[in-house]
PDB file of C-alpha atoms in Angstrom:
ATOM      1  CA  UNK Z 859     -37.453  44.279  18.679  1.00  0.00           C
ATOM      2  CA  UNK Z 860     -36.577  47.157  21.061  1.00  0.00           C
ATOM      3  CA  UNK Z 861     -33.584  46.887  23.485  1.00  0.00           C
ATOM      4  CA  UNK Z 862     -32.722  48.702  26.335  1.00  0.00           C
ATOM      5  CA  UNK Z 863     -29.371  49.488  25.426  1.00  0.00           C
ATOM      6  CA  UNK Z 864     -27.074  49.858  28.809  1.00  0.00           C
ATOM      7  CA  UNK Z 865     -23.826  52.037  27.763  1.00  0.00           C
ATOM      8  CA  UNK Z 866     -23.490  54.474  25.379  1.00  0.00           C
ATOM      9  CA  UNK Z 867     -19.962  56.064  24.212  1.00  0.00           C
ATOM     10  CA  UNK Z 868     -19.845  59.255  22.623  1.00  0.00           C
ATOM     11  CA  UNK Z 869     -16.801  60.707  20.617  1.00  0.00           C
ATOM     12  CA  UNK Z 870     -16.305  64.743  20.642  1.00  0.00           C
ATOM     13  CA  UNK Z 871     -18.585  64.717  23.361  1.00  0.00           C
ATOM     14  CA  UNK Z 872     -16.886  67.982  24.866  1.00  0.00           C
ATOM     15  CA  UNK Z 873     -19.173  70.222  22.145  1.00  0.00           C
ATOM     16  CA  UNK Z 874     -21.382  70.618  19.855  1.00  0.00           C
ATOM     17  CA  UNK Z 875     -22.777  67.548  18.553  1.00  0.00           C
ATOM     18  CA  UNK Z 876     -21.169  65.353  21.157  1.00  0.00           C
ATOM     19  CA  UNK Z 877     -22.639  67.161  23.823  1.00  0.00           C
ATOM     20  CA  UNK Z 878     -26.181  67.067  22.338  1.00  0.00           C
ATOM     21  CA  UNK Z 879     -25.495  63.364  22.051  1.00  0.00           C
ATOM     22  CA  UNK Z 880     -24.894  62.714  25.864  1.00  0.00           C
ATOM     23  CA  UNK Z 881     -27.968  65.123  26.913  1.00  0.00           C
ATOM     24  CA  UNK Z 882     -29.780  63.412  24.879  1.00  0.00           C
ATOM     25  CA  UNK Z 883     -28.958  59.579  25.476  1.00  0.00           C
ATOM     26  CA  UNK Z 884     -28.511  60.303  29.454  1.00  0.00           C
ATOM     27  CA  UNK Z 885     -32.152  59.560  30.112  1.00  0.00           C
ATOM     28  CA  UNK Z 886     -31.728  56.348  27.933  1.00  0.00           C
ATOM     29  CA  UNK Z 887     -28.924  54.729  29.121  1.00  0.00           C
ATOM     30  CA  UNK Z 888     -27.285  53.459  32.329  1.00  0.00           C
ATOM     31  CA  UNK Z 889     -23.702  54.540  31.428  1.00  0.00           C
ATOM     32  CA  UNK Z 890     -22.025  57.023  29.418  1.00  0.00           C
ATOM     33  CA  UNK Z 891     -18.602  57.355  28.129  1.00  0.00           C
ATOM     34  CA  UNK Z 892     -17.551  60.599  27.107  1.00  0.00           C
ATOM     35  CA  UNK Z 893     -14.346  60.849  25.089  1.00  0.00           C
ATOM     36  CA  UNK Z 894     -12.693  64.130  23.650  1.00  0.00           C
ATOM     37  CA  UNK Z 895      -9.308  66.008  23.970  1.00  0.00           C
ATOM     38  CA  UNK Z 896     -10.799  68.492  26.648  1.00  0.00           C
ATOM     39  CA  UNK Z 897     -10.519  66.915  30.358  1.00  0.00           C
ATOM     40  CA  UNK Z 898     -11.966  70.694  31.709  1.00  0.00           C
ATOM     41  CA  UNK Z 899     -15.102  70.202  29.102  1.00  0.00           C
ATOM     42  CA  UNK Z 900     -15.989  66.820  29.565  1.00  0.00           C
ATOM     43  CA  UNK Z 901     -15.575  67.084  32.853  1.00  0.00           C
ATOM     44  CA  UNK Z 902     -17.878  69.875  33.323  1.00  0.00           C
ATOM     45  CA  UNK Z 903     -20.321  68.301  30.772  1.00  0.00           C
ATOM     46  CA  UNK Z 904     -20.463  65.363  32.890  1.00  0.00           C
ATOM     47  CA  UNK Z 905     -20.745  66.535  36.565  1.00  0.00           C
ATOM     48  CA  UNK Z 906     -23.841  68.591  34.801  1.00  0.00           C
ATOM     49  CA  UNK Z 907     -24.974  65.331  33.311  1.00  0.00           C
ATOM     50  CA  UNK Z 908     -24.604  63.469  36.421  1.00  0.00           C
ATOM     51  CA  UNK Z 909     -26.753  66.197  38.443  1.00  0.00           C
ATOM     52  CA  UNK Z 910     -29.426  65.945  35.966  1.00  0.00           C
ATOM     53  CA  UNK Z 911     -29.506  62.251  35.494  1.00  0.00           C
ATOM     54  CA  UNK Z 912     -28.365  60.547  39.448  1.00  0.00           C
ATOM     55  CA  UNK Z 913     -29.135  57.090  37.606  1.00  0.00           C
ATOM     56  CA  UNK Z 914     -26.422  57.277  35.023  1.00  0.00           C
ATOM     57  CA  UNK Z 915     -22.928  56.387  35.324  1.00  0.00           C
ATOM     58  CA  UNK Z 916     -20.801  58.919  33.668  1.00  0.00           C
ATOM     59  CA  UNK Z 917     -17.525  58.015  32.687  1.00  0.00           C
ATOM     60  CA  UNK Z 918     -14.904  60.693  31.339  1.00  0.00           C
ATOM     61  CA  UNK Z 919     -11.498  60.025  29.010  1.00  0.00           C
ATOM     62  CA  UNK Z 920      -9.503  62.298  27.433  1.00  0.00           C
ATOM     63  CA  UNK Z 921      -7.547  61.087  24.304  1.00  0.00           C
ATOM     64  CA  UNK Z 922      -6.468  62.388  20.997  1.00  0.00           C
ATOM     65  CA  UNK Z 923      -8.735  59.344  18.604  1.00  0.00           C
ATOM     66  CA  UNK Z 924      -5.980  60.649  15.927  1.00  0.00           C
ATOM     67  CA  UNK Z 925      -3.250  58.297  17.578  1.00  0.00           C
ATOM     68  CA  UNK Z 926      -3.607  54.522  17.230  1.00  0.00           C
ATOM     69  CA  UNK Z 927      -2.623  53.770  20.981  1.00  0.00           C
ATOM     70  CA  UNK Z 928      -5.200  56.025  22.459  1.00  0.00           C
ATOM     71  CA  UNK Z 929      -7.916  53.970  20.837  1.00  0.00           C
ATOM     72  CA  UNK Z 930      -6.679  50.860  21.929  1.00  0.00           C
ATOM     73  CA  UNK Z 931      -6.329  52.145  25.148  1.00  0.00           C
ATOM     74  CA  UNK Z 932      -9.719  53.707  25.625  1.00  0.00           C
ATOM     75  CA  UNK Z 933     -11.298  50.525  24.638  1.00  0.00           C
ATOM     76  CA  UNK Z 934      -9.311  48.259  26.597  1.00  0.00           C
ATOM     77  CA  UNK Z 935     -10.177  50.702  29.704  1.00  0.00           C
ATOM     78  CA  UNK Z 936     -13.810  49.943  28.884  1.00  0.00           C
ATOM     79  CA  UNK Z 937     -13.527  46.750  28.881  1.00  0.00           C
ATOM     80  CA  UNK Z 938     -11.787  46.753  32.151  1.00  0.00           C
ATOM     81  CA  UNK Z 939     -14.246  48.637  33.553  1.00  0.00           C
ATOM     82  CA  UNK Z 940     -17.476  46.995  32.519  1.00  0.00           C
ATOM     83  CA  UNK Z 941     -18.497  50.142  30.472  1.00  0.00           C
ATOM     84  CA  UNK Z 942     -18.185  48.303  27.049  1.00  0.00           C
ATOM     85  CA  UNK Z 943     -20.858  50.360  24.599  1.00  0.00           C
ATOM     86  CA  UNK Z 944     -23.547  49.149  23.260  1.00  0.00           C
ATOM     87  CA  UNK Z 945     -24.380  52.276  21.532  1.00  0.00           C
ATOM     88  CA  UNK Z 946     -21.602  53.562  19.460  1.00  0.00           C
ATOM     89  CA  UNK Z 947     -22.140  57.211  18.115  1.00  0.00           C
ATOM     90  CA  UNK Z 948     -18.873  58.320  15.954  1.00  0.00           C
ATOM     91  CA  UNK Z 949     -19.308  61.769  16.518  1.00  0.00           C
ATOM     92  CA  UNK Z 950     -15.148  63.331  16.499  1.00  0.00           C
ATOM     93  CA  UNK Z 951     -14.490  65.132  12.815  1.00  0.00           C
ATOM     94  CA  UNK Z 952     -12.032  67.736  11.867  1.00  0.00           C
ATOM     95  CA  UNK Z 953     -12.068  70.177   9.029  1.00  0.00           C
ATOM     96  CA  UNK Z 954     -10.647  72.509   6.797  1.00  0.00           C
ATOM     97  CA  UNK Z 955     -11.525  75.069   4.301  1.00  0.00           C
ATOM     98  CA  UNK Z 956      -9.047  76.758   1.451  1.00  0.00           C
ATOM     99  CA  UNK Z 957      -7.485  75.690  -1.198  1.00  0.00           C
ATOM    100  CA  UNK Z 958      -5.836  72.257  -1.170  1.00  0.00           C
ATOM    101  CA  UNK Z 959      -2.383  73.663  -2.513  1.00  0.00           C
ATOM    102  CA  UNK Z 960      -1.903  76.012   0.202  1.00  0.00           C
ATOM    103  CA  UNK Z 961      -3.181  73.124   3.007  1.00  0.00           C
ATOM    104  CA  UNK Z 962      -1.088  72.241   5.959  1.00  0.00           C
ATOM    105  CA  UNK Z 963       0.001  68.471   5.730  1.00  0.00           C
ATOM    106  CA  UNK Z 964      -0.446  68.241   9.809  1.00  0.00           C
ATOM    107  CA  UNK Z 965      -3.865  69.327   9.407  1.00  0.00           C
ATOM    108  CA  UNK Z 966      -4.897  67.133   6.352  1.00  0.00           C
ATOM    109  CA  UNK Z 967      -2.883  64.210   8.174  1.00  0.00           C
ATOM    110  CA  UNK Z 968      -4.793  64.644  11.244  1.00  0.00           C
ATOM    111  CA  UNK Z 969      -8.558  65.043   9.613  1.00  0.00           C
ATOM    112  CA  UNK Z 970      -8.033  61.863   7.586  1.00  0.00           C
ATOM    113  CA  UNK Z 971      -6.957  60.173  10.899  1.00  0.00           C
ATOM    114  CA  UNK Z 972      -9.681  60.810  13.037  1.00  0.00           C
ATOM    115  CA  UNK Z 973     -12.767  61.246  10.332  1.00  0.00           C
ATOM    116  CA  UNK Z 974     -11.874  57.966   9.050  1.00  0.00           C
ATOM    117  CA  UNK Z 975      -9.174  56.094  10.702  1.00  0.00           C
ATOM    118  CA  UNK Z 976     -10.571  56.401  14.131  1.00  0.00           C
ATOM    119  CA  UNK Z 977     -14.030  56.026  13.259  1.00  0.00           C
ATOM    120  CA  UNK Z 978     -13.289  52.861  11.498  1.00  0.00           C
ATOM    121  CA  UNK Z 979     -10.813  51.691  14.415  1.00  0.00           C
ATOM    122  CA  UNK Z 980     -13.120  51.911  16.913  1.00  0.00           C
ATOM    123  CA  UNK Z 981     -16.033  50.499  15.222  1.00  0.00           C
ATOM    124  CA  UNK Z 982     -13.462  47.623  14.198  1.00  0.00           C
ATOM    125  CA  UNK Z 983     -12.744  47.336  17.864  1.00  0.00           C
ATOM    126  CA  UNK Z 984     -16.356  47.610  19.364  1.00  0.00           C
ATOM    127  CA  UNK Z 985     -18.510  45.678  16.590  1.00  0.00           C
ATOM    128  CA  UNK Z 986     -17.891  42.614  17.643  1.00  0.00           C
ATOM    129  CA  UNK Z 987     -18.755  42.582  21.377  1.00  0.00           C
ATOM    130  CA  UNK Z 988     -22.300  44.322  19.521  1.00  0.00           C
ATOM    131  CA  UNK Z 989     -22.860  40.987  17.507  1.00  0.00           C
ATOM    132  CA  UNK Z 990     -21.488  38.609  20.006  1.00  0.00           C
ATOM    133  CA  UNK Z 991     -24.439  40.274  22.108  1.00  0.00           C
ATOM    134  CA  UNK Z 992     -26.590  39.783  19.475  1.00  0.00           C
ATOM    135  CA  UNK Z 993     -27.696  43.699  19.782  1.00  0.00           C
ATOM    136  CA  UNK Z 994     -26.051  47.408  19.349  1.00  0.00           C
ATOM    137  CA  UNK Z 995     -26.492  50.398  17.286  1.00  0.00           C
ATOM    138  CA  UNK Z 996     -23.568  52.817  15.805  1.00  0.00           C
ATOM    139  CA  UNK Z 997     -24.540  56.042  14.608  1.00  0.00           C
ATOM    140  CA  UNK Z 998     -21.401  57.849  12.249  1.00  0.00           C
ATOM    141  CA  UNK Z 999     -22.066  61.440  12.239  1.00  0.00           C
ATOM    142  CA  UNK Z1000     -21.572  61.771   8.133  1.00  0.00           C
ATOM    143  CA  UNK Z1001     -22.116  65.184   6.677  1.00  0.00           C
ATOM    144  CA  UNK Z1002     -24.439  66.297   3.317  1.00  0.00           C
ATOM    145  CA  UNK Z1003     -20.961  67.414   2.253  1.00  0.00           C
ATOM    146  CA  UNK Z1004     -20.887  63.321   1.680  1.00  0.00           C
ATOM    147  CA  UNK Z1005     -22.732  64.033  -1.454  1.00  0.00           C
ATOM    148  CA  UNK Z1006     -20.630  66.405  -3.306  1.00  0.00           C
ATOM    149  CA  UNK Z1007     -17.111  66.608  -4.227  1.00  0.00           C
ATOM    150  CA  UNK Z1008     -16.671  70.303  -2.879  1.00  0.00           C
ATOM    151  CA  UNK Z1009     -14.017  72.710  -4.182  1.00  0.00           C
ATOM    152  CA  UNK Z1010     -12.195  74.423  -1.448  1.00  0.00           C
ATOM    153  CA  UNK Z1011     -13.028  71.720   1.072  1.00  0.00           C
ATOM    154  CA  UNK Z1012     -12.014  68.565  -0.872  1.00  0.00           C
ATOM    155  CA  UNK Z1013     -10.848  66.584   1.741  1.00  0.00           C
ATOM    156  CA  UNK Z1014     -13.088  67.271   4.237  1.00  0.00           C
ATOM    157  CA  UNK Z1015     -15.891  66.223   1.566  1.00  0.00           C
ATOM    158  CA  UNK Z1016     -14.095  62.962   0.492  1.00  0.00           C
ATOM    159  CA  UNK Z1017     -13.673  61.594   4.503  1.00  0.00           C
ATOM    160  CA  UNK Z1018     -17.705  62.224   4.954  1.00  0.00           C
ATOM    161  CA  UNK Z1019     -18.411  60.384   1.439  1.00  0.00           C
ATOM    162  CA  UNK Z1020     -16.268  57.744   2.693  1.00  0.00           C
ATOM    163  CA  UNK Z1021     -18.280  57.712   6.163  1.00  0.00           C
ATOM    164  CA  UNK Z1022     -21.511  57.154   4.576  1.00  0.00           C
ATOM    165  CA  UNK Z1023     -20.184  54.609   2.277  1.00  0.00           C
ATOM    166  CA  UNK Z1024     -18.249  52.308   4.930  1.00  0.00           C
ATOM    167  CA  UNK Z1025     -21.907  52.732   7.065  1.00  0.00           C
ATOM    168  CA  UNK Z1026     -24.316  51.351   4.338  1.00  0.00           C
ATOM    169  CA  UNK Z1027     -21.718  48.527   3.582  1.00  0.00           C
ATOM    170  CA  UNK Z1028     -21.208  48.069   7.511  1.00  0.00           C
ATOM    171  CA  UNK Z1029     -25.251  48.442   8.155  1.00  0.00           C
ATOM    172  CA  UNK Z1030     -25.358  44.788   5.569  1.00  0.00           C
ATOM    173  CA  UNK Z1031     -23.010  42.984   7.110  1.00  0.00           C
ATOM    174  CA  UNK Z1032     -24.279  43.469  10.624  1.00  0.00           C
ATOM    175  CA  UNK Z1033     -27.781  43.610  10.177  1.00  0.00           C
ATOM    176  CA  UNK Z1034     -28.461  39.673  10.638  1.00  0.00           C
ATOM    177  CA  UNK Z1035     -26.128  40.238  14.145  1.00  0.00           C
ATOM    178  CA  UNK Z1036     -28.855  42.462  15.470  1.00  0.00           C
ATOM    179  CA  UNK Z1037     -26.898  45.386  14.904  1.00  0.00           C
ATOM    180  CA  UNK Z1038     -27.739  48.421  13.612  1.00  0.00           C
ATOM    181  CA  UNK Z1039     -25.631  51.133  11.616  1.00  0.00           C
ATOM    182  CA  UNK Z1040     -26.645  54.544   9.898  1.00  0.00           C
ATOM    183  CA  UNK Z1041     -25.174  57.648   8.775  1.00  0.00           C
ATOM    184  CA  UNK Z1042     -26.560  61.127  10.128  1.00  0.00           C
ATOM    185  CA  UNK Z1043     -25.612  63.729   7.186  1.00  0.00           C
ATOM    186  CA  UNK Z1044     -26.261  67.065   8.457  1.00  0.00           C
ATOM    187  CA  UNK Z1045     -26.221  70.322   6.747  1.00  0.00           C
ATOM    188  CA  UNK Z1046     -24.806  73.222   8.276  1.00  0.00           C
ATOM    189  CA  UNK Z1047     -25.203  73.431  12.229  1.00  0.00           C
ATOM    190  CA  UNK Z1048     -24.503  76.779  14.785  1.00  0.00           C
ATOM    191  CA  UNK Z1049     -21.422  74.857  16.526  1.00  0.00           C
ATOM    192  CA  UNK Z1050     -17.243  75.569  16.925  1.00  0.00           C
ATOM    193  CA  UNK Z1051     -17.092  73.242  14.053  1.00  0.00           C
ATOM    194  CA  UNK Z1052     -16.804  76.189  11.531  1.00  0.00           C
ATOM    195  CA  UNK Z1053     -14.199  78.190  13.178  1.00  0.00           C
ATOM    196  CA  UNK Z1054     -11.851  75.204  13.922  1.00  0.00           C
ATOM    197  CA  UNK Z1055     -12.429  74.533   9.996  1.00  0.00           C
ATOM    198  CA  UNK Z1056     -11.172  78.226   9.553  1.00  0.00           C
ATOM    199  CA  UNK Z1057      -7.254  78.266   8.735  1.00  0.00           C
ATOM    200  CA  UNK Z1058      -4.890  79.946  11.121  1.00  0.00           C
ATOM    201  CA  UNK Z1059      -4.433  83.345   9.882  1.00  0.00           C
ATOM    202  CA  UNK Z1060      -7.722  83.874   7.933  1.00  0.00           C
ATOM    203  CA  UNK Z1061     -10.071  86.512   8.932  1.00  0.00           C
ATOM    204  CA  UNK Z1062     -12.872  84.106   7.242  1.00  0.00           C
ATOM    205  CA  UNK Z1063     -13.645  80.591   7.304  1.00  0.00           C
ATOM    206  CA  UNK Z1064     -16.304  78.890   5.124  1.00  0.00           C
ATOM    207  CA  UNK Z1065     -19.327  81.055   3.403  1.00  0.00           C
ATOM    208  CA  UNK Z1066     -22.216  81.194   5.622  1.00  0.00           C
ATOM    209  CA  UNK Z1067     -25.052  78.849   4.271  1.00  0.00           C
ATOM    210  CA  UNK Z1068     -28.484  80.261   3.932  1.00  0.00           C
ATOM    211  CA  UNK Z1069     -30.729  80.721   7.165  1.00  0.00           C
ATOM    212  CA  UNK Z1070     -32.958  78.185   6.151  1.00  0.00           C
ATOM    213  CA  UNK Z1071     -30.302  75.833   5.991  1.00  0.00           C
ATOM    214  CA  UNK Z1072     -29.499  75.829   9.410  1.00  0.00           C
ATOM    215  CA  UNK Z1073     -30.961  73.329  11.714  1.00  0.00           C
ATOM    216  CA  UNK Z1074     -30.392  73.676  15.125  1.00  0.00           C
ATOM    217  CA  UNK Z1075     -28.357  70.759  17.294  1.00  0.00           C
ATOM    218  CA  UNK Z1076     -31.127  69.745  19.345  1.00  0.00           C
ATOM    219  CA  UNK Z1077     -32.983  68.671  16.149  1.00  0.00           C
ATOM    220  CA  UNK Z1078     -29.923  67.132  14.555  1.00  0.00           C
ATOM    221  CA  UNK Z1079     -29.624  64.720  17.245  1.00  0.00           C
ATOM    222  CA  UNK Z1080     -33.107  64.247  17.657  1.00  0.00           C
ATOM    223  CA  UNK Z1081     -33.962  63.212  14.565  1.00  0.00           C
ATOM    224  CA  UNK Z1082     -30.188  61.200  14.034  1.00  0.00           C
ATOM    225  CA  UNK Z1083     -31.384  59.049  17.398  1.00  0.00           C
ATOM    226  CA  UNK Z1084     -35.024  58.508  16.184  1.00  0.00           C
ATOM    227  CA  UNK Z1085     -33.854  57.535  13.007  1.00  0.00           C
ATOM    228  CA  UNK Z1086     -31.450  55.104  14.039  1.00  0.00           C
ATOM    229  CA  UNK Z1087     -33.858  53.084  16.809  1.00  0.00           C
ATOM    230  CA  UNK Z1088     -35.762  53.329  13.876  1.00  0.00           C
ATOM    231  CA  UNK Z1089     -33.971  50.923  11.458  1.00  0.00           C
ATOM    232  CA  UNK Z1090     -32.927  53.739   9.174  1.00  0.00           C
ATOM    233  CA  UNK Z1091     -29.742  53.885   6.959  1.00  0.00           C
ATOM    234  CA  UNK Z1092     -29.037  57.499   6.727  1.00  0.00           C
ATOM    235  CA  UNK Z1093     -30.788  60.623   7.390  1.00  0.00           C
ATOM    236  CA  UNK Z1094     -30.621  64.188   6.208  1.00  0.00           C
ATOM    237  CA  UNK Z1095     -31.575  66.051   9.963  1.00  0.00           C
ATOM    238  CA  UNK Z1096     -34.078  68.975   8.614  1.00  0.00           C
ATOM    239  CA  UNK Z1097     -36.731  69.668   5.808  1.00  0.00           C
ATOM    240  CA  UNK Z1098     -34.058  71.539   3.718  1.00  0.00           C
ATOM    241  CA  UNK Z1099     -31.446  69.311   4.717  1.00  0.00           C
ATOM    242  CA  UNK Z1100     -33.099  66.395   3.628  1.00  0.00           C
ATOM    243  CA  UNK Z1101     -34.340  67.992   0.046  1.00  0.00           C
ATOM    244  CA  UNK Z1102     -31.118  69.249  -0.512  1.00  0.00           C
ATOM    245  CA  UNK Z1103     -29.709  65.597  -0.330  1.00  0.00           C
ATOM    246  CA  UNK Z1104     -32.430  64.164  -2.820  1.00  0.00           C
ATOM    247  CA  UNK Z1105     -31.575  66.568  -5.574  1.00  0.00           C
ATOM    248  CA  UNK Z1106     -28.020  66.287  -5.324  1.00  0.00           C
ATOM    249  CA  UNK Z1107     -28.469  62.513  -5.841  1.00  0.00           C
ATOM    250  CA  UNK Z1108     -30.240  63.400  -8.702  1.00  0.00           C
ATOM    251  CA  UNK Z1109     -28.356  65.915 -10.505  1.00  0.00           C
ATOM    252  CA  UNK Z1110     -25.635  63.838 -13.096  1.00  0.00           C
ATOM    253  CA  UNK Z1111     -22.307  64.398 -12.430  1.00  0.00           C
ATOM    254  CA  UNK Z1112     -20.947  66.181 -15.632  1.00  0.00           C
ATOM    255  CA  UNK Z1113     -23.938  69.015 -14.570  1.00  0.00           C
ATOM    256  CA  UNK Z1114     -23.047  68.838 -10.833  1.00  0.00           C
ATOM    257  CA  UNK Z1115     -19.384  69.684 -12.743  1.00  0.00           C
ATOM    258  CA  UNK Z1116     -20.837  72.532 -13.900  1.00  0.00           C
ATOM    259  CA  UNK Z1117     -22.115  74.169 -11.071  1.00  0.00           C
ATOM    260  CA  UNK Z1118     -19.503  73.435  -8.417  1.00  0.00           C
ATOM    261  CA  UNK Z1119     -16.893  75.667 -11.006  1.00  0.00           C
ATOM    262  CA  UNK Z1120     -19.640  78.739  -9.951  1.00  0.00           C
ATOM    263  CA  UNK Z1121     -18.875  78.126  -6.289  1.00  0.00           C
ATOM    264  CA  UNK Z1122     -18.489  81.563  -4.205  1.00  0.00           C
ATOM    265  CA  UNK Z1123     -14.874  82.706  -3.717  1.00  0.00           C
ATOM    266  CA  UNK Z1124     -13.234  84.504  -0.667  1.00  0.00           C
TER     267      UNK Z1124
END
């Protein structure tokens, strides 16, 4: 059965990804919530939203999903305000590349916080009004890092394996509420996402992937929206992408071992 699905929330939604999101869901949707850090970017994103789309209710707030309070605040403000979501796309991640030795705590703290802590808070929060309903969809932007313990960006690799994990287990329990749940696990994307991974005082940030590898934003989203008002679990956004993923399932551990020692150093 197809919905129309009336409010949409979107985390990160001042770049990147996010902002593909709300483009993309504005001629979908009657509202939009737009949450990030950056009032000036959201703000901007939304007035250009709001020009291209008179029928949609755009709603801005600004919060920092790495503190417990600003959560709870954010969704009680929805709820006050009638803009309770009935799409749910976990889109806000952090990262970091080096050497887990030489990490910053802060940093580590605060990408374990918001890739899984807040995405699991909020879903925690917002779940239930979906099944109550009887309908919703939540779409957790997981990475194909998900599939591979990764050398040099550990953590950043274990928070996106735990995404995809918590959304197949989450995607069972709600399914018989009418709600559905999937993972998007892209590959490498042309956003800021690489140079906020990149650790203050480093000339370099993560190797560059090959061309091919890249799949540009507009497609990610495309195909992470079809795919999830499609009744899919997970999907790998791109050809590559999506080949990539198969044959690292595939490959047995003690051989994936093997080749993640050969991994490029700075």
């Amino acid at each position: 059965m197809i919905h129309h699905y009336s409010c949409a929330l979107i985390t990160g939604a001042s770049s990147g990804l996010g902002e593909e999101f709300a483009k993309q869901l504005a001629g979908r949707v009657d509202k939009l919530v737009l949450v990030a850090r950056r009032t000036d970017r959201l703000d901007a994103i939304a007035n250009v939203l709001r020009e291209a789309n008179p029928h949609v209710a755009v709603m801005v707030h600004a919060a920092d999903l790495s503190k417990h309070a600003e959560r709870e605040s954010l969704v009680n403000q929805l709820r006050g305000n009638g803009f309770m979501p009935e799409i749910l796309i976990n889109n806000a991640g952090l990262g970091d590349y080096g050497d887990f030795t030489t990490a910053d705590w802060g940093v580590l703290d605060a990408m374990l916080k918001v890739n899984i802590e807040a995405l699991t808070h909020l879903s925690h929060l917002i779940a239930p009004e979906m099944a109550k309903k009887g309908m919703g969809a939540i779409l957790n932007v997981s990475s194909l890092a998900s599939t591979l313990p990764i050398p040099d960006f550990a953590v950043y690799a274990a928070t996106k394996a735990y995404v995809s994990s918590f959304s197949e287990a989450l995607r069972i329990e709600l399914m018989e509420d009418g709600v559905q749940v999937m993972s998007l696990c892209p590959g490498p994307v042309k956003t800021e996402f690489g140079e906020t991974a990149r650790r203050e005082g480093k000339k370099s940030g993560m190797p560059p992937a090959h061309k091919s590898f890249y799949v540009p934003k507009e497609q990610v989203v495309a195909e992470g929206l079809e795919g999830l008002f499609g009744g899919k679990a997970r999907v790998f956004p791109g050809i590559q992408v999506a080949a990539a993923g198969f044959l690292i399932g595939a490959i047995p551990l003690i051989l994936l071992r093997q080749i993640l020692k050969k991994r490029p150093r700075r």
